Each structure stands twice: as structure tokens, then as C-alpha cells.
Short mmCIF file of N, CA and C in Angstrom, two decimals:
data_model
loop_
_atom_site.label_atom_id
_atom_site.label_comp_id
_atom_site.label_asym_id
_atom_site.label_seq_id
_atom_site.Cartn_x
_atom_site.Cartn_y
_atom_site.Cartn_z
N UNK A 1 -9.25 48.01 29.21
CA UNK A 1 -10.44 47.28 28.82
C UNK A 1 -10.90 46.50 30.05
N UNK A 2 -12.06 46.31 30.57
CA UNK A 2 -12.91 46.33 31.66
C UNK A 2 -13.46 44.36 30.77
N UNK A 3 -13.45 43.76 32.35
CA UNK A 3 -13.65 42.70 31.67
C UNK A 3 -15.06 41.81 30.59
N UNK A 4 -15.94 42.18 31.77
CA UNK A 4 -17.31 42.84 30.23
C UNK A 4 -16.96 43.31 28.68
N UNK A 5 -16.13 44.14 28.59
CA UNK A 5 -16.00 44.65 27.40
C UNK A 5 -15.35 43.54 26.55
N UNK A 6 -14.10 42.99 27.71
CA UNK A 6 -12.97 41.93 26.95
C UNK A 6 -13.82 40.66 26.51
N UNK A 7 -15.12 40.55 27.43
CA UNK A 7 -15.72 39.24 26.70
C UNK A 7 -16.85 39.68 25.57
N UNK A 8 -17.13 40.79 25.29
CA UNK A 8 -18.29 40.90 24.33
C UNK A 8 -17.67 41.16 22.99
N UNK A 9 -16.36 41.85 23.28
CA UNK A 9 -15.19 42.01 21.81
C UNK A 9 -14.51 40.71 21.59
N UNK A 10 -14.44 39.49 22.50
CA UNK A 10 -13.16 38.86 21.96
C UNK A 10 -13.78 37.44 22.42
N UNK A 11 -13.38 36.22 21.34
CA UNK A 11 -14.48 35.44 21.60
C UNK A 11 -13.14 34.06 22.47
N UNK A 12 -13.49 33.65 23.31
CA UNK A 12 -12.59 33.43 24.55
C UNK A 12 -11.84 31.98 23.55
N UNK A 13 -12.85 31.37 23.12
CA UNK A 13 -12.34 29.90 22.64
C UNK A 13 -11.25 29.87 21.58
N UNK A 14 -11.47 31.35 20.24
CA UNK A 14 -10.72 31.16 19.06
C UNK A 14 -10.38 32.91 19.20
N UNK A 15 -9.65 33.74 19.93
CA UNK A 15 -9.55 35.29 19.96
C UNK A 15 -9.01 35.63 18.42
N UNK A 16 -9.95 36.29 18.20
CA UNK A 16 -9.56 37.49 16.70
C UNK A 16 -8.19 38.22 17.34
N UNK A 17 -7.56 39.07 15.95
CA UNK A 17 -6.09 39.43 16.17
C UNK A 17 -6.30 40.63 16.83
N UNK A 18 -5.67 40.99 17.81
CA UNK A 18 -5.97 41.97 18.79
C UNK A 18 -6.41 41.45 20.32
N UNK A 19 -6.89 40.19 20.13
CA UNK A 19 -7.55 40.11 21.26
C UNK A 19 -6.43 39.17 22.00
N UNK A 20 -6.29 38.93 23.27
CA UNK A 20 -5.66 37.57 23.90
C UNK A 20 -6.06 36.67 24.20
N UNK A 21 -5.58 35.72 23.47
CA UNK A 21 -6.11 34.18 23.96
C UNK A 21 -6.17 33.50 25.62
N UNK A 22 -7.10 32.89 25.63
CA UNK A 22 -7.46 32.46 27.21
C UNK A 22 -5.96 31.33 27.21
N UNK A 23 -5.27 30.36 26.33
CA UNK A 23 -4.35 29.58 26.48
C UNK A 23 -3.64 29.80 25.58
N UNK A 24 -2.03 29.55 26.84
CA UNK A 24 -1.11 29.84 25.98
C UNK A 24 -1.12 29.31 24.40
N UNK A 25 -0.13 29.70 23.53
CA UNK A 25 -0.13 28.83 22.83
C UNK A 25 0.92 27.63 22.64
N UNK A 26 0.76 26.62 21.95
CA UNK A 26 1.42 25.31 21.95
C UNK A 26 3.09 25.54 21.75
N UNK A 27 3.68 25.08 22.62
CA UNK A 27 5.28 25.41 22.16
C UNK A 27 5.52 24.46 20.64
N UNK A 28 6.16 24.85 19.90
CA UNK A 28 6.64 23.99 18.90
C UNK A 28 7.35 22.46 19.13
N UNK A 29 7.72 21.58 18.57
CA UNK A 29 8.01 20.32 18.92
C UNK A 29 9.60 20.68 18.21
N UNK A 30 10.61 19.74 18.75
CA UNK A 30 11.80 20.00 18.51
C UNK A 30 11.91 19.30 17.39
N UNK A 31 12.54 19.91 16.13
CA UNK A 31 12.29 18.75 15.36
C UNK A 31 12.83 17.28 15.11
N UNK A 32 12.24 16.54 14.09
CA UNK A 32 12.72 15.04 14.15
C UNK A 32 13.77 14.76 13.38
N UNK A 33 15.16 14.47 13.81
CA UNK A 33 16.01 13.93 12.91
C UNK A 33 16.05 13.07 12.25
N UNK A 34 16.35 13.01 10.96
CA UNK A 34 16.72 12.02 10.14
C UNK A 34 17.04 11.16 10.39
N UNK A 35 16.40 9.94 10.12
CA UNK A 35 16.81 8.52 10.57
C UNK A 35 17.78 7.78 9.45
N UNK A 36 18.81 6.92 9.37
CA UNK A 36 19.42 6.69 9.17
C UNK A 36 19.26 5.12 8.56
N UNK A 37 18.57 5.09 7.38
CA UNK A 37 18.00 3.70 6.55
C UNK A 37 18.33 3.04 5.54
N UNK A 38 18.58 2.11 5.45
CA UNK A 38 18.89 1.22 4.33
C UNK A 38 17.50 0.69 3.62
N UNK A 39 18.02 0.93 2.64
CA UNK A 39 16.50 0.61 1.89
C UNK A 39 17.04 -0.91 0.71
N UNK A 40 16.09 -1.63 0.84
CA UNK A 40 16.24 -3.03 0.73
C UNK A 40 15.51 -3.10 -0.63
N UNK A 41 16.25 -3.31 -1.64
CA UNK A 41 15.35 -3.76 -3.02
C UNK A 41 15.12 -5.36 -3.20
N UNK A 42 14.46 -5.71 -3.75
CA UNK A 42 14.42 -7.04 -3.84
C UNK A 42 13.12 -7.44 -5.19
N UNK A 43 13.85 -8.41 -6.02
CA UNK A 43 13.44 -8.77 -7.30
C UNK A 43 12.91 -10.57 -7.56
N UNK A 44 10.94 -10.65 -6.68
CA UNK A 44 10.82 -11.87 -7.10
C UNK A 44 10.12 -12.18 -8.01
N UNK A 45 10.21 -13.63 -8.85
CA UNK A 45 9.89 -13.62 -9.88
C UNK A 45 9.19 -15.40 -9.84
N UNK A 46 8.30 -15.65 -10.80
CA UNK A 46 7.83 -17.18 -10.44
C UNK A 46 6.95 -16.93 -11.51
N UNK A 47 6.69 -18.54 -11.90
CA UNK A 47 5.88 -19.16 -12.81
C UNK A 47 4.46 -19.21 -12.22
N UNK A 48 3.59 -19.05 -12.99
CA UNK A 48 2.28 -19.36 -12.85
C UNK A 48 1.64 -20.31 -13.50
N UNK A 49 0.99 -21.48 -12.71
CA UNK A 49 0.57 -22.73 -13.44
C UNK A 49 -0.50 -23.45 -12.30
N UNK A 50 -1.83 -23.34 -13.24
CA UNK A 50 -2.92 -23.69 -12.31
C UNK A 50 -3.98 -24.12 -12.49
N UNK A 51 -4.67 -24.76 -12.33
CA UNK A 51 -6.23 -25.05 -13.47
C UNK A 51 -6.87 -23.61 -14.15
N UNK A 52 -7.90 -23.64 -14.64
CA UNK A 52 -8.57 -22.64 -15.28
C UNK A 52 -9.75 -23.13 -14.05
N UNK A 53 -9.79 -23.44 -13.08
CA UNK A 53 -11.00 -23.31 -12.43
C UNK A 53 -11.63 -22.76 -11.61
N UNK A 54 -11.22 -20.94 -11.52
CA UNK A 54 -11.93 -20.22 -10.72
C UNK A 54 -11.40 -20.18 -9.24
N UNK A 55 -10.43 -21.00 -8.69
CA UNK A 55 -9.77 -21.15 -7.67
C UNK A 55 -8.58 -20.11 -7.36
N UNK A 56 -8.18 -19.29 -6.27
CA UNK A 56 -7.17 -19.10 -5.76
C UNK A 56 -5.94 -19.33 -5.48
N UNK A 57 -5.13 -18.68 -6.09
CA UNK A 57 -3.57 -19.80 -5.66
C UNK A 57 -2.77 -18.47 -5.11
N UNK A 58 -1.93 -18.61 -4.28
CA UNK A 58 -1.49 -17.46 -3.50
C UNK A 58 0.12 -17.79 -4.26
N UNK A 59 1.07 -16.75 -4.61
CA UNK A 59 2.22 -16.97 -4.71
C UNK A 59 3.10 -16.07 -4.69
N UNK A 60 2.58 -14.98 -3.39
CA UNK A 60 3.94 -14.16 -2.70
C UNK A 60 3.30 -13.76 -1.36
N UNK A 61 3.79 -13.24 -0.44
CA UNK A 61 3.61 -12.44 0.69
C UNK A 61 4.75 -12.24 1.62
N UNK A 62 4.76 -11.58 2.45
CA UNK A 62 5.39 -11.14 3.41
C UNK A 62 5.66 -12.07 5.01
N UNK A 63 6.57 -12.15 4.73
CA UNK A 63 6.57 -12.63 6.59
C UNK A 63 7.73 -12.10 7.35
N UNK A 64 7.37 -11.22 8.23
CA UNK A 64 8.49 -11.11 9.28
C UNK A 64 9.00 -9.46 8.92
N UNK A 65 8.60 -8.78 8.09
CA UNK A 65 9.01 -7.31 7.63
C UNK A 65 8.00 -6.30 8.59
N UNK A 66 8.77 -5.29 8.70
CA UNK A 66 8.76 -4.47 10.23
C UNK A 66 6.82 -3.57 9.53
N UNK A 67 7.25 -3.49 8.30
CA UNK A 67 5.96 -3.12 7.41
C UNK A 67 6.21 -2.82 5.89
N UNK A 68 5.09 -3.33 5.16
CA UNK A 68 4.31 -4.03 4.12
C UNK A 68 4.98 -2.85 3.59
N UNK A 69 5.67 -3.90 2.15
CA UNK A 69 6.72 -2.70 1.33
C UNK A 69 5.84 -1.99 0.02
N UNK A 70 6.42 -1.27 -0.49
CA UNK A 70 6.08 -0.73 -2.00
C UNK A 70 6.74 -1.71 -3.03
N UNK A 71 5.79 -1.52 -3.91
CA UNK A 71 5.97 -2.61 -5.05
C UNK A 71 5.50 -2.58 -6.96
N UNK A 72 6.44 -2.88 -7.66
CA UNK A 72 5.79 -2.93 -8.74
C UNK A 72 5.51 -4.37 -9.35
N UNK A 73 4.58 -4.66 -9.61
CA UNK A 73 4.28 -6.54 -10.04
C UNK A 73 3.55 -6.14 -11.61
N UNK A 74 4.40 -7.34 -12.52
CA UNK A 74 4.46 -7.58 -14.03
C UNK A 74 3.49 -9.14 -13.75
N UNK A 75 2.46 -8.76 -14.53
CA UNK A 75 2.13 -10.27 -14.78
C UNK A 75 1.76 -10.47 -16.66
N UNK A 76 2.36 -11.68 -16.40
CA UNK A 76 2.19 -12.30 -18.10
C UNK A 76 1.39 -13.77 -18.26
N UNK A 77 0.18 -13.29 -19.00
CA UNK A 77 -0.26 -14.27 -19.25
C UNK A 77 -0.03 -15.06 -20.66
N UNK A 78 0.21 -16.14 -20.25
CA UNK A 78 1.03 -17.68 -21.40
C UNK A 78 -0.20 -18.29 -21.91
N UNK A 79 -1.82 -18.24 -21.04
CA UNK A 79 -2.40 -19.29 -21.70
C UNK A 79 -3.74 -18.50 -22.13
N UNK A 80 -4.92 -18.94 -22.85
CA UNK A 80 -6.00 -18.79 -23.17
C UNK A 80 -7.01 -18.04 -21.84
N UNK A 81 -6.57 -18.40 -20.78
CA UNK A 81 -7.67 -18.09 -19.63
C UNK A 81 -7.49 -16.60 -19.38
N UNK A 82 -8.79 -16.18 -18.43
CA UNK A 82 -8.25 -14.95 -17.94
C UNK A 82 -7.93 -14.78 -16.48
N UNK A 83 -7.10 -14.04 -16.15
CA UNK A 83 -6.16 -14.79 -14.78
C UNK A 83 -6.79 -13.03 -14.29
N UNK A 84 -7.00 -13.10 -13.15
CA UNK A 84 -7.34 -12.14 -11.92
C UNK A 84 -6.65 -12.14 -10.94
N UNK A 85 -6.02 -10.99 -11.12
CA UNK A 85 -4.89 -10.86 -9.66
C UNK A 85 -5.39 -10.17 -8.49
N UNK A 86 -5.04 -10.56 -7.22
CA UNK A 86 -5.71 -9.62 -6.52
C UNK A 86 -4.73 -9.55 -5.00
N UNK A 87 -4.62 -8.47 -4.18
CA UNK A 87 -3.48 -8.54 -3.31
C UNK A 87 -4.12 -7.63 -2.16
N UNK A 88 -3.54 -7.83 -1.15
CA UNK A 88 -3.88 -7.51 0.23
C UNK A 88 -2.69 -6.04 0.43
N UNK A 89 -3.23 -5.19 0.41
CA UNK A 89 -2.78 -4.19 0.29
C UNK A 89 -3.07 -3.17 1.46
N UNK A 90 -2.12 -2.71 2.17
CA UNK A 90 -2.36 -1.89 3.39
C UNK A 90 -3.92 -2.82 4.41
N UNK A 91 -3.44 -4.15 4.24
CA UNK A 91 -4.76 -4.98 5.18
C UNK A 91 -6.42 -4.97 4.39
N UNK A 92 -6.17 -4.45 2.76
CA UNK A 92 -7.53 -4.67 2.49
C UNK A 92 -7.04 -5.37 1.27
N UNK A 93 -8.09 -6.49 0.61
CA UNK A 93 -7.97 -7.55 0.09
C UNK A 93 -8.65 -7.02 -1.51
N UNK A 94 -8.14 -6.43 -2.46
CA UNK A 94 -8.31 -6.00 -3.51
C UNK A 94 -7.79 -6.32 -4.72
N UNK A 95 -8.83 -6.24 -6.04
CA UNK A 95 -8.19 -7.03 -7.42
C UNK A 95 -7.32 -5.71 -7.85
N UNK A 96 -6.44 -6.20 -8.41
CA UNK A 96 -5.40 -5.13 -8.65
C UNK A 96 -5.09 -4.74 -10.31
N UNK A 97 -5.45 -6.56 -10.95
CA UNK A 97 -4.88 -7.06 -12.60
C UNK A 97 -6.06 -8.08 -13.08
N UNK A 98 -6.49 -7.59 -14.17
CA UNK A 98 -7.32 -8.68 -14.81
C UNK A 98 -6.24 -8.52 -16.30
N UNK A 99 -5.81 -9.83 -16.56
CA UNK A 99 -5.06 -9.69 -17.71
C UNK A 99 -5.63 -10.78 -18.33
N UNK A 100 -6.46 -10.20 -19.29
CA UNK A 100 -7.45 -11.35 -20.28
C UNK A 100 -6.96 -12.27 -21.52
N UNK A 101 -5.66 -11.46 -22.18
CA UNK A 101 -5.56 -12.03 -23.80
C UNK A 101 -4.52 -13.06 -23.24
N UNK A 102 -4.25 -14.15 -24.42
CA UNK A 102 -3.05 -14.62 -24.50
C UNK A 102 -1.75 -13.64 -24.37
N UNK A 103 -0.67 -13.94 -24.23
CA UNK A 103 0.74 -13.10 -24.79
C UNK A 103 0.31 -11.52 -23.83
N UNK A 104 -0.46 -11.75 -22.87
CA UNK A 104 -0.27 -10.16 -22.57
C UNK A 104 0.04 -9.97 -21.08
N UNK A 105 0.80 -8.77 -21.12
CA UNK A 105 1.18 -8.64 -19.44
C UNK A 105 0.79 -7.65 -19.27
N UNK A 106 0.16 -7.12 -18.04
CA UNK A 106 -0.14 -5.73 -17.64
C UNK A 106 0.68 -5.77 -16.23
N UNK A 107 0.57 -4.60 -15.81
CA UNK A 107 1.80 -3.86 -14.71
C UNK A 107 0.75 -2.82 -13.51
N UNK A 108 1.68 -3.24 -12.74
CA UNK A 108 0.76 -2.43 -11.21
C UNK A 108 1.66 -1.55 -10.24
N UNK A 109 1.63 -0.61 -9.90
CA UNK A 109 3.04 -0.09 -8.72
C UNK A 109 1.81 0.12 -7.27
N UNK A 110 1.89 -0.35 -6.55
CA UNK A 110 1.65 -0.33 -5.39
C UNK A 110 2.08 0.13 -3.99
N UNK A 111 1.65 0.51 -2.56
CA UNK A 111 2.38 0.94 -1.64
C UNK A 111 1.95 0.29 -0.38
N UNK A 112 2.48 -0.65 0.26
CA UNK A 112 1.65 -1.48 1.28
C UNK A 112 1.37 -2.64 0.80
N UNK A 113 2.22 -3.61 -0.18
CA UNK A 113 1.55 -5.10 -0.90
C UNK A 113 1.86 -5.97 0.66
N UNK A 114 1.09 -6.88 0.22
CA UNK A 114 1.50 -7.93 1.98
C UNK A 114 1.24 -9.49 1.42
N UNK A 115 0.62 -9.50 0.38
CA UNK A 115 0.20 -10.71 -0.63
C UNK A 115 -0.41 -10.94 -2.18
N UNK A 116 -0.02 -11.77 -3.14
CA UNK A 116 -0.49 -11.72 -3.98
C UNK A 116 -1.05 -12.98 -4.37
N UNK A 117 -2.26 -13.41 -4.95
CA UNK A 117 -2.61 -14.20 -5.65
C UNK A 117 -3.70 -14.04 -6.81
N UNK A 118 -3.30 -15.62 -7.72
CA UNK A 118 -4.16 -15.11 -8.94
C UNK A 118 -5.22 -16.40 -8.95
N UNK A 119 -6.73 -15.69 -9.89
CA UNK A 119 -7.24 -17.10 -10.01
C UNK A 119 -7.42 -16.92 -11.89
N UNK A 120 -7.46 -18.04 -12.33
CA UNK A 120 -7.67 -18.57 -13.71
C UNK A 120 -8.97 -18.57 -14.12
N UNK A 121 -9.88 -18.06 -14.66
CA UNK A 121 -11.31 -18.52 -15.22
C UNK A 121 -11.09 -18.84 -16.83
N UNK A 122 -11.73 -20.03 -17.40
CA UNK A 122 -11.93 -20.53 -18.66
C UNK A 122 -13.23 -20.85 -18.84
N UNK A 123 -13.85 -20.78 -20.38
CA UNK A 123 -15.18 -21.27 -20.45
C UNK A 123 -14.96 -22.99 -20.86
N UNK A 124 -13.73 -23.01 -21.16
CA UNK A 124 -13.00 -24.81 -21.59
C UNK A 124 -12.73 -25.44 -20.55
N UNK A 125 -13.63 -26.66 -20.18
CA UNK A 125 -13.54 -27.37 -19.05
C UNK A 125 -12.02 -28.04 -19.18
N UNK A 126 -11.22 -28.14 -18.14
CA UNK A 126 -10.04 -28.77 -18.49
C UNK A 126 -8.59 -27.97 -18.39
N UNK A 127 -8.99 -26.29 -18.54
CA UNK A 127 -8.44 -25.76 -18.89
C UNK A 127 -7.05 -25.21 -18.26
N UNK A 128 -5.84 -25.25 -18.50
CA UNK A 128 -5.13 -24.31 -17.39
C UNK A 128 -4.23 -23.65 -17.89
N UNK A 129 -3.86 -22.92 -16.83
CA UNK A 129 -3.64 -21.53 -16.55
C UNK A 129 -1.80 -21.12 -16.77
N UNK A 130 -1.19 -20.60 -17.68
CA UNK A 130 0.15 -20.58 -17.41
C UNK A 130 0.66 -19.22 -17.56
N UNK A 131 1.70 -18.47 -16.69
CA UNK A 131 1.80 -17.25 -16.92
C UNK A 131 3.25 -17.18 -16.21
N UNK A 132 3.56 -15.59 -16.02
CA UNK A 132 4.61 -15.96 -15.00
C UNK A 132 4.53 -14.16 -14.14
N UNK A 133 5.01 -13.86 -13.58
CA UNK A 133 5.14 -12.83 -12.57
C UNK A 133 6.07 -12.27 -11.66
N UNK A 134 6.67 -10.93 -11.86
CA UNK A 134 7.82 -10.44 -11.40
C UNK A 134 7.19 -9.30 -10.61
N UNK A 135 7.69 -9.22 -9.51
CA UNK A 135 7.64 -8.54 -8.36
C UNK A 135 8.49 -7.46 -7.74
N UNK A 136 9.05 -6.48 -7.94
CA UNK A 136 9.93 -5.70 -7.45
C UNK A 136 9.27 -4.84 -6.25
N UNK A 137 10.18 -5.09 -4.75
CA UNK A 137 9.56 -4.62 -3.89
C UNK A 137 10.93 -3.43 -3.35
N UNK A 138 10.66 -2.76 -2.47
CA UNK A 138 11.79 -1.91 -1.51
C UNK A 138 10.93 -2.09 -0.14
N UNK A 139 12.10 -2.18 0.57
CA UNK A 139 11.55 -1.42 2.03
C UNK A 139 12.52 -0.93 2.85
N UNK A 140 12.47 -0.68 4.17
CA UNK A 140 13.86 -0.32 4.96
C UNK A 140 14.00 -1.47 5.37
N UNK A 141 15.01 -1.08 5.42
CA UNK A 141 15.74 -2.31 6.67
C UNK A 141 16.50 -2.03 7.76
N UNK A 142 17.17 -1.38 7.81
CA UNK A 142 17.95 -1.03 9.42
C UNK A 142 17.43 0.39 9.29
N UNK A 143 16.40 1.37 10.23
CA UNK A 143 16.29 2.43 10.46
C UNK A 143 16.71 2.89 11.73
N UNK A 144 17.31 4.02 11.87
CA UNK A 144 17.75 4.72 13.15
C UNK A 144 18.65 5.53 13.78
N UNK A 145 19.27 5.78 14.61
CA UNK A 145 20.81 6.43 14.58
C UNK A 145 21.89 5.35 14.19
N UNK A 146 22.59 5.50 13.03
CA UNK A 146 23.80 4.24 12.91
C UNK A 146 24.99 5.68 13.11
N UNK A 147 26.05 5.26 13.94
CA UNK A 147 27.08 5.91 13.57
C UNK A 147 28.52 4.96 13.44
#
């Protein structure tokens, strides 16, 4: 095949099967071994108690973890108000739980939590807010070659 021919049959950038590619192709990568991790559970739990006035109260986050764990969070609401949860999740700041009735808890599993807080709204001036909230997180903790 005459090189004219090789460029009007074979298209240089992506060659159909038969034809030869202008670059080699990519050697494969050696693969990645298994890293060697402890995975860290951890179970927090806390009361919620706050006005009913539309305000923010922060009552978990992260400090000092290599990165933002997976998580499942229970919240129970104790009082009349409706409490809005909302958490910073993989760096974006999103409501996660609106749990409206008395006596009721709703449930969230998440991947990337980094903070949580709730606010209280009431139409009863005066009003506040009581609940409580359990948190179950994992993450690693020692990753790498251990022998």
C-alpha cells in the first residue's frame, strides 16, 4: 500500500481495524494494590434544644479527618415546631430533613457529611425547639502498606 492510498483508506487520528495507527498504543498501568485500612465507626448522639426562631444552631462536624466520612443521621423531633436539617455535604451546603410532626423522626444515609445543623420554625412566638439526633459515621483511618 502506497502512501496516498494509506491516507485516503485509513483515517490517521482514530484507524479503522485493518488499518495502523499513527501512535503507539498506551501501555497498561501496573495495577494498584490494595491498601491496607482500618475503617473507623463511630456513634454520635445529642440533644436538641433551641428557640423556635428560625435561627441556625450547628451541632456536629468534622475537624482534622483526612476526608469527610459516610453517614447515617436519625433525627427526632420532641416539640411542636418544625425543625430543618441541613448539612454540608461533599463542600455543598444542603437541607437534607424537614421533620414537621411532634413524636417523629425521619432518617438520612449520606456520603461526604462535614456538618450538621438544624433550625426550628414555629407560628407560637416563644416557642422552642426540643429533639434529639444520632449520627453514625465510618471512615478510614490508617490506610496503606501495614505489615
Amino acid at each position: 500500500m502506497n502512501y496516498r492510498q494509506f491516507l485516503q483508506e485509513c483515517d490517521l487520528e482514530l484507524a479503522p481495524s485493518g488499518c495502523p495507527g499513527i501512535f503507539p498504543p498506551k501501555p497498561t498501568p501496573p495495577p494498584i494494590p490494595p491498601a491496607n485500612c482500618t475503617i473507623v465507626k463511630n456513634e454520635v448522639c445529642g440533644n436538641i434544644e433551641q428557640p423556635c426562631d428560625g435561627s441556625w444552631v450547628e451541632y456536629w462536624s468534622t475537624i482534622g479527618l483526612p476526608e469527610a466520612p459516610s453517614g447515617s443521621l436519625i433525627v427526632y423531633n420532641g416539640s411542636g415546631c418544625t425543625m430543618n436539617v441541613r448539612a454540608v455535604i461533599n463542600g455543598q451546603l444542603l437541607t437534607i430533613l424537614n421533620v414537621t410532626e411532634r413524636n417523629q423522626s425521619k432518617s438520612v444515609t449520606v456520603d461526604g457529611i462535614e456538618m450538621i445543623e438544624v433550625q426550628c420554625l414555629s407560628e407560637t412566638t416563644g416557642a422552642r425547639c426540643s429533639g434529639r439526633f444520632c449520627l453514625t459515621i465510618q471512615y478510614p483511618k490508617i490506610c496503606g502498606d501495614v505489615e
